[in-house]
XYZ file of C-alpha atoms in Angstrom:
343
model
C -26.068 -57.834 -29.816
C -27.762 -58.997 -26.623
C -30.993 -60.978 -26.928
C -31.936 -60.231 -23.308
C -35.692 -59.767 -22.892
C -36.392 -56.398 -21.285
C -40.171 -56.687 -21.144
C -43.029 -58.609 -22.687
C -46.394 -57.315 -23.886
C -48.732 -59.999 -25.102
C -46.708 -62.164 -27.486
C -44.069 -59.475 -28.015
C -40.694 -59.981 -26.310
C -38.698 -56.744 -26.447
C -34.912 -57.026 -26.641
C -32.158 -54.389 -27.111
C -32.378 -54.477 -30.942
C -36.097 -53.682 -30.708
C -35.354 -50.656 -28.537
C -32.633 -49.364 -30.867
C -34.860 -49.768 -33.919
C -37.629 -47.853 -32.143
C -35.132 -45.092 -31.352
C -34.266 -44.966 -35.054
C -37.964 -44.799 -35.869
C -38.435 -41.790 -33.557
C -35.339 -39.995 -34.849
C -33.363 -40.380 -31.610
C -30.650 -42.766 -32.800
C -28.413 -40.316 -34.729
C -27.404 -38.554 -31.506
C -26.303 -41.869 -29.972
C -24.468 -42.843 -33.151
C -22.558 -39.568 -33.190
C -21.495 -39.801 -29.540
C -20.519 -43.480 -29.882
C -18.405 -42.722 -32.953
C -16.714 -39.891 -31.107
C -15.899 -42.092 -28.105
C -14.336 -44.710 -30.394
C -12.377 -42.018 -32.207
C -11.068 -40.713 -28.889
C -10.086 -44.246 -27.891
C -8.118 -44.707 -31.134
C -6.493 -41.292 -30.812
C -5.475 -42.033 -27.227
C -3.962 -45.381 -28.222
C -1.936 -43.746 -31.014
C -0.620 -41.132 -28.576
C -0.081 -43.542 -25.663
C -2.644 -41.682 -23.529
C -4.462 -43.605 -20.802
C -7.545 -42.683 -18.828
C -6.568 -41.900 -15.196
C -7.495 -44.710 -12.797
C -8.891 -42.218 -10.285
C -11.213 -40.734 -12.890
C -12.458 -44.183 -13.891
C -13.036 -45.191 -10.280
C -14.869 -41.955 -9.499
C -17.081 -42.333 -12.575
C -17.868 -45.939 -11.669
C -18.830 -45.053 -8.112
C -20.940 -42.110 -9.265
C -22.799 -44.323 -11.743
C -23.508 -47.010 -9.152
C -24.619 -44.518 -6.499
C -27.027 -42.824 -8.884
C -28.752 -46.162 -9.463
C -28.628 -47.462 -5.910
C -26.191 -50.264 -6.784
C -24.427 -50.662 -3.446
C -22.668 -53.975 -4.011
C -20.758 -55.730 -6.780
C -23.465 -58.389 -6.912
C -26.229 -55.796 -7.307
C -24.266 -54.099 -10.073
C -23.721 -57.346 -11.958
C -27.401 -58.286 -11.630
C -28.482 -54.872 -12.905
C -26.174 -55.130 -15.915
C -27.355 -58.644 -16.716
C -30.967 -57.454 -16.631
C -30.141 -54.790 -19.214
C -28.146 -57.151 -21.421
C -24.678 -55.685 -20.849
C -21.523 -57.045 -19.231
C -19.085 -55.669 -16.693
C -16.389 -55.509 -19.384
C -18.691 -53.329 -21.468
C -19.116 -50.996 -18.509
C -15.356 -50.697 -18.085
C -14.972 -50.001 -21.789
C -17.664 -47.339 -21.737
C -16.069 -45.564 -18.773
C -12.694 -45.592 -20.506
C -14.091 -44.200 -23.753
C -16.088 -41.546 -21.907
C -13.083 -40.498 -19.826
C -10.901 -40.232 -22.929
C -13.598 -38.238 -24.696
C -13.553 -35.757 -21.816
C -9.738 -35.730 -21.894
C -9.155 -35.505 -25.661
C -12.388 -33.894 -26.829
C -12.207 -32.120 -30.162
C -8.623 -33.263 -30.753
C -9.860 -36.698 -31.831
C -10.366 -37.421 -35.551
C -13.863 -36.997 -36.933
C -14.496 -40.674 -37.762
C -13.935 -44.072 -36.192
C -13.953 -47.649 -37.512
C -17.632 -48.349 -38.238
C -17.141 -52.110 -37.845
C -16.871 -51.689 -34.057
C -19.861 -49.383 -33.725
C -22.479 -52.129 -33.421
C -20.611 -53.620 -30.463
C -20.724 -50.449 -28.375
C -24.086 -49.023 -29.405
C -26.281 -50.786 -26.843
C -23.798 -50.465 -23.922
C -23.449 -46.764 -24.712
C -27.243 -46.413 -24.705
C -27.559 -48.249 -21.376
C -24.730 -46.539 -19.523
C -25.473 -43.158 -21.085
C -29.106 -43.327 -19.955
C -30.760 -43.276 -23.383
C -31.932 -46.894 -23.206
C -34.052 -46.259 -20.118
C -35.573 -43.145 -21.680
C -36.586 -45.125 -24.803
C -37.947 -48.173 -23.021
C -41.056 -46.604 -21.460
C -42.346 -45.018 -24.709
C -41.939 -48.366 -26.465
C -43.783 -50.121 -23.635
C -46.582 -47.554 -23.926
C -46.973 -48.281 -27.621
C -46.889 -52.022 -27.045
C -49.537 -51.718 -24.327
C -51.853 -49.711 -26.578
C -51.314 -52.325 -29.295
C -52.364 -55.055 -26.864
C -55.493 -53.100 -25.979
C -56.567 -53.094 -29.626
C -58.118 -50.298 -31.652
C -57.444 -48.502 -34.913
C -54.021 -49.026 -36.479
C -54.521 -47.270 -39.804
C -51.364 -45.314 -40.557
C -51.820 -41.510 -40.438
C -50.413 -39.665 -43.424
C -48.160 -37.647 -41.113
C -46.332 -40.712 -39.783
C -43.588 -40.547 -42.421
C -43.989 -36.892 -43.339
C -40.483 -35.323 -43.026
C -42.082 -32.024 -42.008
C -43.704 -33.518 -38.912
C -41.776 -36.729 -38.195
C -38.085 -36.609 -37.220
C -37.577 -40.339 -37.658
C -36.082 -42.254 -40.543
C -37.889 -42.915 -43.807
C -39.284 -46.451 -44.321
C -36.405 -47.678 -46.501
C -33.804 -46.498 -43.973
C -35.758 -48.107 -41.148
C -35.833 -51.433 -42.956
C -32.048 -51.190 -43.312
C -31.760 -50.694 -39.565
C -34.041 -53.651 -38.885
C -31.767 -55.808 -41.041
C -28.622 -54.406 -39.410
C -30.000 -55.277 -35.972
C -30.946 -58.821 -37.106
C -34.643 -58.224 -36.517
C -37.254 -60.132 -38.519
C -38.745 -58.366 -41.528
C -42.150 -58.387 -39.821
C -40.838 -56.176 -36.989
C -40.863 -53.054 -39.163
C -44.568 -53.504 -39.906
C -45.248 -54.202 -36.223
C -43.394 -51.042 -35.230
C -45.391 -48.964 -37.708
C -48.657 -50.479 -36.471
C -47.768 -49.731 -32.842
C -46.854 -46.151 -33.650
C -50.041 -45.637 -35.643
C -52.161 -47.097 -32.865
C -50.469 -44.937 -30.274
C -51.005 -41.772 -32.338
C -54.718 -42.576 -32.634
C -54.880 -43.327 -28.904
C -53.165 -40.027 -28.080
C -55.551 -38.087 -30.306
C -58.555 -39.568 -28.478
C -57.154 -38.633 -25.066
C -56.378 -35.000 -25.886
C -59.871 -33.618 -25.524
C -60.257 -29.899 -24.756
C -61.564 -30.690 -21.272
C -58.623 -32.948 -20.392
C -56.085 -30.519 -21.804
C -57.592 -27.652 -19.840
C -57.657 -29.698 -16.609
C -54.021 -30.703 -17.052
C -53.061 -27.084 -17.732
C -54.781 -25.905 -14.549
C -53.119 -28.637 -12.500
C -49.684 -27.401 -13.652
C -50.585 -23.729 -13.833
C -47.863 -22.207 -11.665
C -44.990 -24.260 -13.051
C -45.966 -23.415 -16.644
C -45.715 -19.647 -16.272
C -43.174 -18.398 -18.798
C -40.674 -15.859 -17.464
C -38.375 -13.533 -19.351
C -35.162 -13.779 -17.364
C -31.478 -12.932 -17.370
C -28.953 -14.859 -15.335
C -25.371 -14.507 -14.161
C -23.705 -17.732 -13.025
C -20.524 -18.086 -10.964
C -18.445 -20.966 -9.585
C -18.669 -19.788 -5.951
C -21.370 -18.309 -3.746
C -19.029 -15.473 -2.704
C -18.586 -14.428 -6.353
C -22.343 -14.526 -6.919
C -22.989 -12.372 -3.837
C -20.358 -9.864 -4.915
C -21.988 -9.675 -8.329
C -25.408 -9.183 -6.731
C -24.064 -6.210 -4.773
C -22.650 -4.652 -7.929
C -26.006 -5.069 -9.650
C -28.203 -3.813 -6.826
C -26.062 -1.110 -5.201
C -23.998 0.142 -8.131
C -26.691 -0.357 -10.750
C -24.333 -2.116 -13.125
C -25.883 -4.219 -15.932
C -25.749 -7.945 -15.256
C -23.933 -8.625 -18.512
C -21.224 -6.087 -17.636
C -20.744 -7.602 -14.185
C -20.250 -11.017 -15.768
C -17.645 -9.651 -18.165
C -15.615 -8.178 -15.313
C -16.103 -10.964 -12.757
C -15.744 -13.922 -15.114
C -19.338 -15.072 -14.832
C -21.550 -16.638 -17.476
C -24.373 -14.399 -18.705
C -27.557 -15.618 -20.394
C -30.929 -14.120 -21.212
C -34.072 -15.673 -22.602
C -37.302 -17.339 -21.568
C -37.827 -20.139 -19.069
C -40.751 -21.856 -17.408
C -40.999 -21.411 -13.668
C -40.976 -25.183 -13.370
C -37.421 -25.148 -14.740
C -36.237 -23.073 -11.772
C -35.201 -24.657 -8.462
C -38.112 -25.350 -6.119
C -36.805 -22.909 -3.520
C -37.102 -19.877 -5.791
C -40.247 -20.685 -7.784
C -42.579 -18.985 -5.294
C -40.395 -15.865 -5.360
C -40.464 -15.860 -9.159
C -44.232 -16.374 -9.297
C -44.991 -13.400 -7.058
C -42.163 -11.194 -8.321
C -43.080 -7.936 -10.079
C -41.165 -7.076 -13.275
C -37.386 -6.514 -12.940
C -37.120 -8.363 -9.613
C -33.886 -10.082 -8.591
C -34.432 -13.531 -7.101
C -32.450 -14.964 -4.170
C -29.170 -16.558 -5.275
C -29.648 -20.242 -6.026
C -27.299 -23.103 -6.831
C -27.591 -25.934 -9.338
C -24.900 -28.524 -10.109
C -22.312 -26.551 -8.139
C -22.997 -23.266 -9.956
C -24.356 -20.181 -8.154
C -26.774 -18.028 -10.098
C -28.129 -14.507 -9.863
C -31.442 -14.274 -11.722
C -33.615 -11.314 -12.682
C -37.239 -11.823 -13.728
C -38.067 -9.157 -16.284
C -41.643 -10.261 -16.838
C -44.017 -13.249 -16.839
C -46.658 -14.625 -19.178
C -49.578 -16.780 -18.047
C -49.562 -20.282 -19.518
C -51.731 -20.876 -22.557
C -52.433 -23.854 -24.792
C -51.741 -21.528 -27.707
C -48.051 -21.747 -26.780
C -46.718 -24.815 -28.701
C -44.247 -25.805 -25.979
C -46.855 -25.614 -23.220
C -49.393 -27.490 -25.315
C -46.839 -30.228 -25.948
C -46.077 -30.578 -22.217
C -49.741 -30.650 -21.263
C -50.686 -33.073 -24.038
C -47.841 -35.369 -23.038
C -49.049 -35.382 -19.445
C -52.602 -36.245 -20.525
C -51.446 -39.142 -22.696
C -48.987 -40.406 -20.072
C -51.716 -40.509 -17.428
C -54.092 -42.313 -19.771
C -51.587 -44.937 -20.933
C -50.238 -45.860 -17.504
C -53.108 -48.254 -16.647
C -52.593 -49.998 -19.991
C -48.887 -50.480 -19.252
C -49.750 -51.980 -15.860
C -52.271 -54.295 -17.516
C -50.243 -55.558 -20.449
C -46.504 -55.048 -19.816
C -44.406 -57.423 -17.714
C -40.984 -55.981 -16.928
C -38.092 -58.358 -16.605
C -36.585 -58.481 -13.075
C -34.081 -55.673 -12.594
C -35.388 -53.531 -15.471
C -36.781 -50.193 -14.387
C -37.314 -47.577 -17.118
């Protein structure tokens, strides 16, 4: 696996194996393992059935990936991949496996050859976006570690009821599998413990309340029902049936081939253009039709609840914002990102 240094913090040089072991520690790695196994299984199934990924699909996926990251030239793309410790051939392989997964899907066998898994795990994490999402939390923990402070291990750190990550013995296995030194496991535990203590100190009632007020409107919780359609014309036709004929939204979806959902959502999860409408809407108001990812949606707000720190999801969002704001200066002080790495 690549030994490329992604960032340094004090004497610590973080490489891809460090990031993957941290993901295992936080309980995030199983999802990557499952998707990587499935891609390999689809690749094997396609080879056995003489199925090839369409060149147009591969080209379109490659261009979409590069555009999303601002990689306008071949040279820029190669430099970006080198910074993240992956090669162009790995990118091509990932695109092929992903295209075949979309093409074959559930028809592939349930398992793939485990011996090849280690070779695709980091490229899959990089090109799938997980690596970038794991890098900043690890940098935050490393920065807090550099700052010093208490590192006694809280009893909840390995409590299965509160920690989704792997147990210590399983984590040591992963450290060995990733060719990390035995001391890395203890360092990882110390960083996590220090970060938990740091987070606890930041989450004072005053800071939590200030962060809640700053995000007040976006954290309103709305009871909604939605009907989604592939075209704007279909959505407008459905809206007419709902408003003029009084038909239930679920019934309209059944007839018109739409997708019906009901539940709760934060106003911040809605598109910016309709949030103000939703905030001021009285109960049972239909919002203007909005589109997301090429889907057109009719949405009814049945009711709203003011945000409260008693709501576990809201408290988690607010607490995360408080800690993120507090740790950012420490990251700037102690973490040096390698050129081309941007989490």
